[in-house]
Coordinates of C-alpha atoms and ligand atoms in Angstrom, one line a residue:
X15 CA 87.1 92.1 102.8
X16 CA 85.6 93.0 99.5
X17 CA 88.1 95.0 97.3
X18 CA 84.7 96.4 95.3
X19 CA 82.8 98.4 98.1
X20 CA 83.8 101.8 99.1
X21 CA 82.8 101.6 102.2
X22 CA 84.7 98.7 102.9
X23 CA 87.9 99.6 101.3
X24 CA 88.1 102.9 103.3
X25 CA 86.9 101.7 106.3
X26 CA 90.4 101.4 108.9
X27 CA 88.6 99.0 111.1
X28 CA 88.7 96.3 108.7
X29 CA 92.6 96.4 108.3
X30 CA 95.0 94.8 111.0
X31 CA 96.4 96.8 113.2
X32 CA 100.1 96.2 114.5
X33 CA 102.1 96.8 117.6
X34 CA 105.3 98.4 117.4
X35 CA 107.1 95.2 116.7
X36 CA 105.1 94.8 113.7
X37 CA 103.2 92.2 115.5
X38 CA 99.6 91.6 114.4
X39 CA 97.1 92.6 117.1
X40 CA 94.8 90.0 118.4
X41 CA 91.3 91.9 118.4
X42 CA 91.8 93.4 115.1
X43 CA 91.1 91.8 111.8
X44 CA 93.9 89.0 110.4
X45 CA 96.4 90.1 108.3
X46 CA 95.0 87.6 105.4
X47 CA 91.6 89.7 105.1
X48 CA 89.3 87.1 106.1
X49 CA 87.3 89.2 108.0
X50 CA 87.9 87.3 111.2
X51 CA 90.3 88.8 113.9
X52 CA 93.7 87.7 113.9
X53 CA 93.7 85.9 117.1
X54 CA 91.1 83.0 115.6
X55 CA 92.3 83.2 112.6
X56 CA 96.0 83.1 111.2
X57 CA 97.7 83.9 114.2
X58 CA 98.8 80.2 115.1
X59 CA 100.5 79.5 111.7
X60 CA 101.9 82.6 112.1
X61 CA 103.8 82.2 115.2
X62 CA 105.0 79.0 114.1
X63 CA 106.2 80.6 110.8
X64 CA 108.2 83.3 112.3
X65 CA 110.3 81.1 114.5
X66 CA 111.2 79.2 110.9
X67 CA 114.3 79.7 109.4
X68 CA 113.3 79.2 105.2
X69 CA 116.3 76.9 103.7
X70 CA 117.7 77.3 100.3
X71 CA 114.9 75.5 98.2
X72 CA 112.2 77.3 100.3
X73 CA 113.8 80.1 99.3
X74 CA 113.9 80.1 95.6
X75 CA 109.9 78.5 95.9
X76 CA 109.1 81.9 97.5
X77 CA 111.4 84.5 95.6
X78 CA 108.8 83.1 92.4
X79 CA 106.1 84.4 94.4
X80 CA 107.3 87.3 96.4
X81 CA 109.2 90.0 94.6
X82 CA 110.0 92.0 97.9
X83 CA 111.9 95.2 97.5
X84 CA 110.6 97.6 100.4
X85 CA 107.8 99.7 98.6
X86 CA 108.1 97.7 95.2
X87 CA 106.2 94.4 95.7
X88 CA 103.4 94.6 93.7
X89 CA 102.9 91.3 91.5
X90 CA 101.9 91.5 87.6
X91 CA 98.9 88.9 88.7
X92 CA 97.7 91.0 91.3
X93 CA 98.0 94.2 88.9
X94 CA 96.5 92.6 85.9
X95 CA 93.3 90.5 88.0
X96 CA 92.7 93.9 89.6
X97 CA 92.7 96.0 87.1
X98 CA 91.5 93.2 84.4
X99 CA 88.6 91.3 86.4
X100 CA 88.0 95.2 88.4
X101 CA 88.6 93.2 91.4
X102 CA 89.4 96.4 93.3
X103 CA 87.4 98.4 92.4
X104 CA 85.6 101.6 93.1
X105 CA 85.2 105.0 92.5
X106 CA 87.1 107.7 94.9
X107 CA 84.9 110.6 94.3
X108 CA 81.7 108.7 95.7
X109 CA 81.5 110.3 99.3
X110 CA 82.3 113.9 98.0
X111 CA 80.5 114.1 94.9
X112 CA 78.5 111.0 94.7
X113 CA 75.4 109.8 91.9
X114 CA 78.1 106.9 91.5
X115 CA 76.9 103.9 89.2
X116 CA 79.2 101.0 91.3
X117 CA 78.2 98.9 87.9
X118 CA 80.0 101.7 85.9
X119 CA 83.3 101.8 87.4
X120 CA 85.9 102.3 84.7
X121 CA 89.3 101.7 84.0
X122 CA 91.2 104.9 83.6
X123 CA 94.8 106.3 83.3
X124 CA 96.5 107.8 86.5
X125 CA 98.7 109.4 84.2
X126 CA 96.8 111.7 81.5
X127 CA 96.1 110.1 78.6
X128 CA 96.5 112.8 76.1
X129 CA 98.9 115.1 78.4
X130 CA 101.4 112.7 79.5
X131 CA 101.4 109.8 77.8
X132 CA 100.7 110.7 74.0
X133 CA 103.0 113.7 74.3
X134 CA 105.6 111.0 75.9
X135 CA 105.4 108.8 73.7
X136 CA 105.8 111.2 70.6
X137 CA 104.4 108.6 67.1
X138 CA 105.4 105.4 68.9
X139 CA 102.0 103.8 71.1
X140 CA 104.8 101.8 73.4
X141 CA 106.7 103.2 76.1
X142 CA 109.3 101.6 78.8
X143 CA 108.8 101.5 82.5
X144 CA 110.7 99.7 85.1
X145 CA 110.1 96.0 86.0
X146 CA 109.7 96.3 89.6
X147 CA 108.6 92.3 89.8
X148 CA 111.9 91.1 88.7
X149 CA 114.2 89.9 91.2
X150 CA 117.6 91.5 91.4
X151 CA 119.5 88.7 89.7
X152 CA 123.3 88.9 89.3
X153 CA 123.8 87.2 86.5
X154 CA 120.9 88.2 84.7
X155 CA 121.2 92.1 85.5
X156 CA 124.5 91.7 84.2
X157 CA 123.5 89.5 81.1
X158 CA 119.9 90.7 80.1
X159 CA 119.5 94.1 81.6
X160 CA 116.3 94.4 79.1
X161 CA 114.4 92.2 81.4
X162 CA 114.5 94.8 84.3
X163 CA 112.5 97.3 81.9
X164 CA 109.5 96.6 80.6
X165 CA 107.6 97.7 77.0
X166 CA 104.0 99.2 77.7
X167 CA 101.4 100.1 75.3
X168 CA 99.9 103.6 76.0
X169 CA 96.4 101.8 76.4
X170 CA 97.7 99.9 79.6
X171 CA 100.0 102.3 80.8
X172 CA 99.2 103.5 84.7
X173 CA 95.8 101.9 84.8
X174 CA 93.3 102.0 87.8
X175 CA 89.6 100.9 88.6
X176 CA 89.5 104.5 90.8
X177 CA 86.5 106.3 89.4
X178 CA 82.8 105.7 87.9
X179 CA 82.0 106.6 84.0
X180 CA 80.6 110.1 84.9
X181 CA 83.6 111.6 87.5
X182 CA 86.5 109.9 85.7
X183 CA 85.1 111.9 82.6
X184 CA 84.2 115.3 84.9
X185 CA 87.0 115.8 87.3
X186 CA 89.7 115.2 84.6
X187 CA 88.5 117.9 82.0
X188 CA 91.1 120.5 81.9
X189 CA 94.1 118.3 81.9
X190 CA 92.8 115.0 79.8
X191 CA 91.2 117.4 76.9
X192 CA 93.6 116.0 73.9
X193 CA 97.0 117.3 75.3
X194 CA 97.2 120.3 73.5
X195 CA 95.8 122.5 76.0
X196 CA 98.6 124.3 77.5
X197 CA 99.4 124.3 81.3
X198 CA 98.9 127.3 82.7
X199 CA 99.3 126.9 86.5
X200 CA 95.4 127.3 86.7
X201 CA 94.0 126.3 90.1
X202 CA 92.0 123.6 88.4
X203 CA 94.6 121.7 86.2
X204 CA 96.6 122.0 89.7
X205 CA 94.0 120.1 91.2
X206 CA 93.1 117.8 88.7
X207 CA 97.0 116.5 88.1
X208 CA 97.2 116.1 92.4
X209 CA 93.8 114.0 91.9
X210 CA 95.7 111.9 89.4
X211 CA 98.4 111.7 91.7
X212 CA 97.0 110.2 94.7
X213 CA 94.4 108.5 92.6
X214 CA 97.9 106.2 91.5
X215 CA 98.9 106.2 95.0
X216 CA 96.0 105.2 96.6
X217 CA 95.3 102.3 93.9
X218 CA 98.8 101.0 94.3
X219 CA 98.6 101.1 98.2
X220 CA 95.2 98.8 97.8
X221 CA 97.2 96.2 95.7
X222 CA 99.8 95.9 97.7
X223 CA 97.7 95.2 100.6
X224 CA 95.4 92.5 98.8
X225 CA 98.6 91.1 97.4
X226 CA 100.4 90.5 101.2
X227 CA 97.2 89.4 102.1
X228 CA 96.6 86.6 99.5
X229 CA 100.5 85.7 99.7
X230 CA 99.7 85.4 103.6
X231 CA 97.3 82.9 103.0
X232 CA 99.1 81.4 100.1
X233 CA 101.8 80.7 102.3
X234 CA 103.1 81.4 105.7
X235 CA 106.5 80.7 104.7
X236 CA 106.6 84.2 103.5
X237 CA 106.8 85.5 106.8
X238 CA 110.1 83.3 108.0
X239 CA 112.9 84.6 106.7
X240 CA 115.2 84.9 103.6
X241 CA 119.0 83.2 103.9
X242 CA 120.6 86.3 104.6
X243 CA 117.6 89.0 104.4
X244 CA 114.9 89.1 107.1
X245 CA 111.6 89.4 105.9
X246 CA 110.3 92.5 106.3
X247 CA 106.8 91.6 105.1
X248 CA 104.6 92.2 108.3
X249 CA 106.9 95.8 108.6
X250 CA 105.4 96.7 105.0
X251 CA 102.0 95.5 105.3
X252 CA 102.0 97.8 108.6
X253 CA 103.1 101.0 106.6
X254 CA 100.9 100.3 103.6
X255 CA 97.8 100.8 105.8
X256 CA 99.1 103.4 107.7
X257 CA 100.0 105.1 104.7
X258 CA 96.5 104.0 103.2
X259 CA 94.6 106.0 105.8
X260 CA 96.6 109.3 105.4
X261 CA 96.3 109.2 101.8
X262 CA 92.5 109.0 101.6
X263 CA 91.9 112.0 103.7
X264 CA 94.1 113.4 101.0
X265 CA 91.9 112.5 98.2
X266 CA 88.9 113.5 99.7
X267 CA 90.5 117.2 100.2
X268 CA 91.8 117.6 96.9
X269 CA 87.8 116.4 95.7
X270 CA 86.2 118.8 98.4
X271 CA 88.5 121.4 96.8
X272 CA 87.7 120.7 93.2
X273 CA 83.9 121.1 94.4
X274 CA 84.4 124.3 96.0
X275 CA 86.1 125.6 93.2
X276 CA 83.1 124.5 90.8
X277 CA 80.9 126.0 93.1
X278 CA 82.2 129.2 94.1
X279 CA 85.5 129.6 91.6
X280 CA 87.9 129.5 95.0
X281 CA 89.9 126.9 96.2
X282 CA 91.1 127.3 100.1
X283 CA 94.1 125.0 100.4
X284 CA 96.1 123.3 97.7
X285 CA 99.4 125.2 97.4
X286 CA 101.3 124.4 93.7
X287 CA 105.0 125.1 92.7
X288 CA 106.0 124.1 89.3
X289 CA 109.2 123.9 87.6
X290 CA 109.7 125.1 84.0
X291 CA 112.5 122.3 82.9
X292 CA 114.8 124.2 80.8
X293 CA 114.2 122.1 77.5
X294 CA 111.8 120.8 74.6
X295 CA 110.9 117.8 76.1
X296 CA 110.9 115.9 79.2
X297 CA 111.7 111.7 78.4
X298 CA 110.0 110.4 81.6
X299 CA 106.7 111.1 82.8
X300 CA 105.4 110.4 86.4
X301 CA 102.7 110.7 88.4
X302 CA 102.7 110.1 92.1
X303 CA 102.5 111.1 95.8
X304 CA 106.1 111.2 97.5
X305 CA 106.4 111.9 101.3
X306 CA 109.3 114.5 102.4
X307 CA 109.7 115.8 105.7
X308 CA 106.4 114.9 107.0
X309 CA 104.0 116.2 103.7
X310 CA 102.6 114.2 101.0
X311 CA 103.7 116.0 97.8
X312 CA 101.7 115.2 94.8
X313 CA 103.7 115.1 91.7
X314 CA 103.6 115.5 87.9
X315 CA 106.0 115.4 85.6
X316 CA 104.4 116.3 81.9
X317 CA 104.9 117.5 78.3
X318 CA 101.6 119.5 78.1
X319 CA 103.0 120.3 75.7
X320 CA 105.8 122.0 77.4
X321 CA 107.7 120.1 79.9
X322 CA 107.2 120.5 83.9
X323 CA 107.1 119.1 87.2
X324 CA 104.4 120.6 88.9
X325 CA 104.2 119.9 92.7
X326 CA 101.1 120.1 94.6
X327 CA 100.8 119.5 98.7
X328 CA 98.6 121.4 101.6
X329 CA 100.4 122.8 104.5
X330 CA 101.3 121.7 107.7
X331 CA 101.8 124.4 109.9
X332 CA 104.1 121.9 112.0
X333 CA 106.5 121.1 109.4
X334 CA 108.1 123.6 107.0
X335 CA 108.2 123.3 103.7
X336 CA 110.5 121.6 101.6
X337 CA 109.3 122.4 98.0
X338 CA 110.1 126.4 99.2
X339 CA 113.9 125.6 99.8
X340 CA 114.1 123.4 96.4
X341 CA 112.1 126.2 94.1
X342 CA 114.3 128.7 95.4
X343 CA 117.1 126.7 95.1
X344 CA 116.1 125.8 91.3
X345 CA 115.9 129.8 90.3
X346 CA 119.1 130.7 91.8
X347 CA 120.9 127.7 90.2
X348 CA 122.8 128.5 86.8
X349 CA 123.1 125.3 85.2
X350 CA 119.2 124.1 85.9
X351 CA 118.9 121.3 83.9
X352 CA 121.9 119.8 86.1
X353 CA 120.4 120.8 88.8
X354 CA 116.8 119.1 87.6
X355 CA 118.2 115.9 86.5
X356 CA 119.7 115.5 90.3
X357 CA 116.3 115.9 91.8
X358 CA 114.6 113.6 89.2
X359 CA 117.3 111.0 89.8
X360 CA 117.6 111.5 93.2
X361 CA 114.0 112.5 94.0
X362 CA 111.9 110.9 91.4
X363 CA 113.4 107.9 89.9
X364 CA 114.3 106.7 93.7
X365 CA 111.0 107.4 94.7
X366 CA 108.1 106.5 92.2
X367 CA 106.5 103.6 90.9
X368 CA 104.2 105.5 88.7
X369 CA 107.2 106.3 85.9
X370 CA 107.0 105.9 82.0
X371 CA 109.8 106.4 79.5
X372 CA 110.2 107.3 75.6
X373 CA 110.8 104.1 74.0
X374 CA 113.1 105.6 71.1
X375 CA 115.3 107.5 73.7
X376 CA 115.4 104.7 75.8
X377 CA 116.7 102.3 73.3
X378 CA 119.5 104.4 72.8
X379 CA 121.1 104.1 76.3
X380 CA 124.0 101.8 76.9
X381 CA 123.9 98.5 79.0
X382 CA 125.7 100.2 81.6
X383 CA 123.2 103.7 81.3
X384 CA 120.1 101.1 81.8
X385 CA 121.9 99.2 84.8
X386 CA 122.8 102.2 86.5
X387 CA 119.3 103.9 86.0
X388 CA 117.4 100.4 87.1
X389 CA 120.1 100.7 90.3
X390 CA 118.9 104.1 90.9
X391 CA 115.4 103.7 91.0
X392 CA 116.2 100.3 93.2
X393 CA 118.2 101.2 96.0
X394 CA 119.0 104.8 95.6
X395 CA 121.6 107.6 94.5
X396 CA 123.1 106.8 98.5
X397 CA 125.1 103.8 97.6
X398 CA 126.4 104.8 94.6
X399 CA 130.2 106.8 95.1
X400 CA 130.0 110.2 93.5
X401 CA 132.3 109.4 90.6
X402 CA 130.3 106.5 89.3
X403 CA 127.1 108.4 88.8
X404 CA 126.9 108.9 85.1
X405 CA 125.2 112.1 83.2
X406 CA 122.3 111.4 81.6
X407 CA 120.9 114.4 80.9
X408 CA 120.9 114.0 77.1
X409 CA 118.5 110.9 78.5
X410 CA 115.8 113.1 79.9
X411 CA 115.9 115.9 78.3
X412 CA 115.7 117.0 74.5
X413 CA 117.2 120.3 73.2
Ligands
ZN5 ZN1 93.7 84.9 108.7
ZN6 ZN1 81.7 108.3 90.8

């Protein structure tokens, strides 16, 4: 599988394909990427390796190269060799707008430079975001909480190798400019922020893959499972692709879209609510596709320069939507920020990967503000009894 070809990246047939144990299917390609199908390839040592029970020192060998947390899984060497050495690499606008230079692909910010991040990070060029390859640690989330967060320089913050020179320049325009230009709720900024959206999602989806993949043929042990927690690897791998394939039909409508609307001024389907917060500023930004009931939403959360969340999705006639309810919800409420920093926390920080926080605001919470937040985005607001969840709105939102 080459990570740098279009064709081959989008292309379902070269991904394994799973029954509904999660098994690998014989006849379709192994679960390492080789190319071969699974049957002659790793499906042998991969039998054997699921009847193994990992001991202790097997254990703490793999927890150094598997940092498995459901969706969060992604290593710093996969992120860095992809995004460094452009080993995935390609640019998502190819089919619908193509004239791509393959030689020319670029890394490029799935979170707007000048909108989101500069605005974020006020004077400072570092901002914090969560350390989703650290292990949950007892004694080191209790001693060093620091080392679940991580500083990021605005340069590397949300990278991706998603677009060529010319269309990471083009299809960015309204929103990239220099991050004064004011959202307005035009169609286009609407589309360009869901393009920067899934352009994250999409990316992050790839690296995960490639990263099972290699720690497949790295080790089978990885597939055996934990003292105490099954391994849930083969379960993940199977979601990521599925989720792979619904997400670049996605992409390729929001592109159509944004080519229509260049052509003719119309766009047919993206629907956009947005969310005035009720402050000055917004302290995290995000940028990412979150599933809910059935439809992709593709969300922004951005100082440009005011501070919203804009959501973005097309209809499905099947499935009703849930952004209606929660708009509604948000204008009848009184106390809306209250109300906003439940659905960020609940919604958002739960949720996304893609997340980026003020550095200065940040370094003002408490030890116990930073464990609960890193708990949060971990496992969830649904474990956590109503009277310990603490209020951080002076966290996310300035006055
Ligand atoms: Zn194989
Ligand atoms: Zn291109």
């Amino acid at each position: 599988m080459n990570f740098q070809k279009f064709d081959e990246i989008f292309n379902r047939k070269n991904y394994p394909a799973f029954n509904k144990n999660y098994l690998p299917m014989d006849d379709y390609p192994c679960i390492c990427l080789s190319g071969e199908k699974y049957r002659n390839c790793c499906k042998k040592d991969v039998e054997e390796a699921l009847q193994h029970e990992n001991g202790e020192k097997e254990c703490e060998e793999l927890k150094k190269i598997y940092c498995k947390n459901t969706k969060k899984l992604i290593s710093t060497k996969i992120v860095n060799k992809a995004i460094n050495k452009k080993n995935i690499s390609y640019c998502l606008a190819e089919k619908v707008f193509g004239n791509c230079n393959a030689c020319n692909n670029v890394k490029s910010h799935t979170l707007a430079k000048g909108s989101i991040l500069s605005n974020l990070a006020d004077n400072d060029n570092v901002l914090i975001a969560f350390n989703d390859h650290q292990m949950i640690d007892k004694k080191l989330f209790d001693d060093n909480i620091d080392a679940y967060y991580m500083d990021v320089s605005i340069d590397d913050a949300s990278l991706a190798v998603s677009y060529c020179k010319d269309h990471d320049r083009d299809l960015f325009l309204e929103i990239e400019a220099d991050g004064k230009n004011q959202y307005s709720h035009t169609k286009i900024q609407n589309l360009e922020y869901a393009l920067k959206s899934i352009s994250f999602q999409v990316y992050y989806n790839l690296e995960n893959i490639k990263y099972l993949a290699e720690l497949i043929k790295t080790s089978k042990n990885v597939l055996g499972s934990y003292k105490g927690i099954e391994s849930k690897l083969l379960m993940n791998y199977s979601v990521l692709v599925d989720e792979l394939f619904k997400l670049y039909p996605l992409s390729q409508m929001i592109l159509e879209d944004i080519k229509e609307y260049r052509q003719r001024g119309k766009i047919k389907k993206l629907k956009t609510e947005y969310f005035k917060l009720p402050c000055k500023k917004i302290n995290i930004s995000c940028s990412e596709v979150i599933e809910e009931q059935s439809i992709n939403y593709f969300i922004n959360i951005v100082n440009a320069p005011e501070p919203y969340i804009i959501i973005s999705y097309y209809e499905n006639e099947k499935y009703s939507t849930w952004i209606n309810a929660k708009k509604k919800e948000f204008e009848d409420e009184k106390y809306k920020s209250f109300y906003m920093y439940d659905f960020i926390l609940s919604f958002i920080i739960t949720n996304a990967q893609n997340i980026y926080m003020n550095k200065c605001k940040f370094n003002q919470l408490s030890k116990e503000e930073k464990r609960f937040l890193y708990l949060i985005h971990r496992e969830g607001t649904y474990y956590i009894p109503d009277n310990e969840l603490k209020d951080m709105n002076n966290f996310f939102f300035d006055r």
